[in-house]
Amino acid sequence: MNYILNIETATKNCSVSLASIGTTVVCKEIAELGYSHAEKLHLFIEEVISEAGISLSDLKAIAVSQGPGSYTGLRIGVSAAKGLSYALQIPLIAVDTLASLVYQVTAEDGLVVPMIDARRMEVYSAIFNSNKEKIREVQAQIITEESFADISETVYFIGDSNGKVKSVLTKPNFVFLDGHVYPSANEMSGISYKKFQENDFVDVAYFEPYYLKDFMFAK
């Protein structure tokens, strides 16, 4: 079986899934106010492997959410993924964090805008069409009343920024899907398997998360 371990730590959700041929077999995750990734990640990895009744040696690849997102969360997830990939001598797959978030929803028309919270009124966002194809690349974007104002189609907003942008994005074609907050390793399963089939791997030695912005320490 083509087992792939998927790791998602770009936001407050610490999420791990084990997938076979693009379908999730086991998924463990928890989203807490305080980031608990350092404590939970390796435990979740052990649990999904154990519950599936396999061993690490049965894995064919490791997939990790590449960002954008939390600097600390991404570092923890990518470090774990790179360590497993190197130790097991199996490929490493990088998955766009916002793309996996989009796979939580089905839109028959319009556009989907996944947003991950940054500081103040800033978000990390991209735009996808109803076929889940990215039509605008990821940006660090400050949300104002003019954001997305040139779009006449229905726009579905998802992610953990909905709460703070609703009062600003008020056009009648804007729809907020509040049930889809954090990216999950569950939706990584299909994406990572497709990349595995296409031999779309990253170099373990040189791969770095997609931070989008330089990390800034709080003063």
mmCIF file of C-alpha atoms in Angstrom, residues 30 126 150 169 215:
data_model
loop_
_atom_site.group_PDB
_atom_site.id
_atom_site.type_symbol
_atom_site.label_atom_id
_atom_site.label_comp_id
_atom_site.label_asym_id
_atom_site.label_seq_id
_atom_site.Cartn_x
_atom_site.Cartn_y
_atom_site.Cartn_z
ATOM 1 C CA ILE A 30 -6.342 19.340 18.026
ATOM 2 C CA ALA A 126 -5.020 33.393 -2.229
ATOM 3 C CA ASP A 150 -13.438 44.299 -8.177
ATOM 4 C CA LEU A 169 -15.805 42.999 3.725
ATOM 5 C CA PHE A 215 9.789 36.475 11.302
#
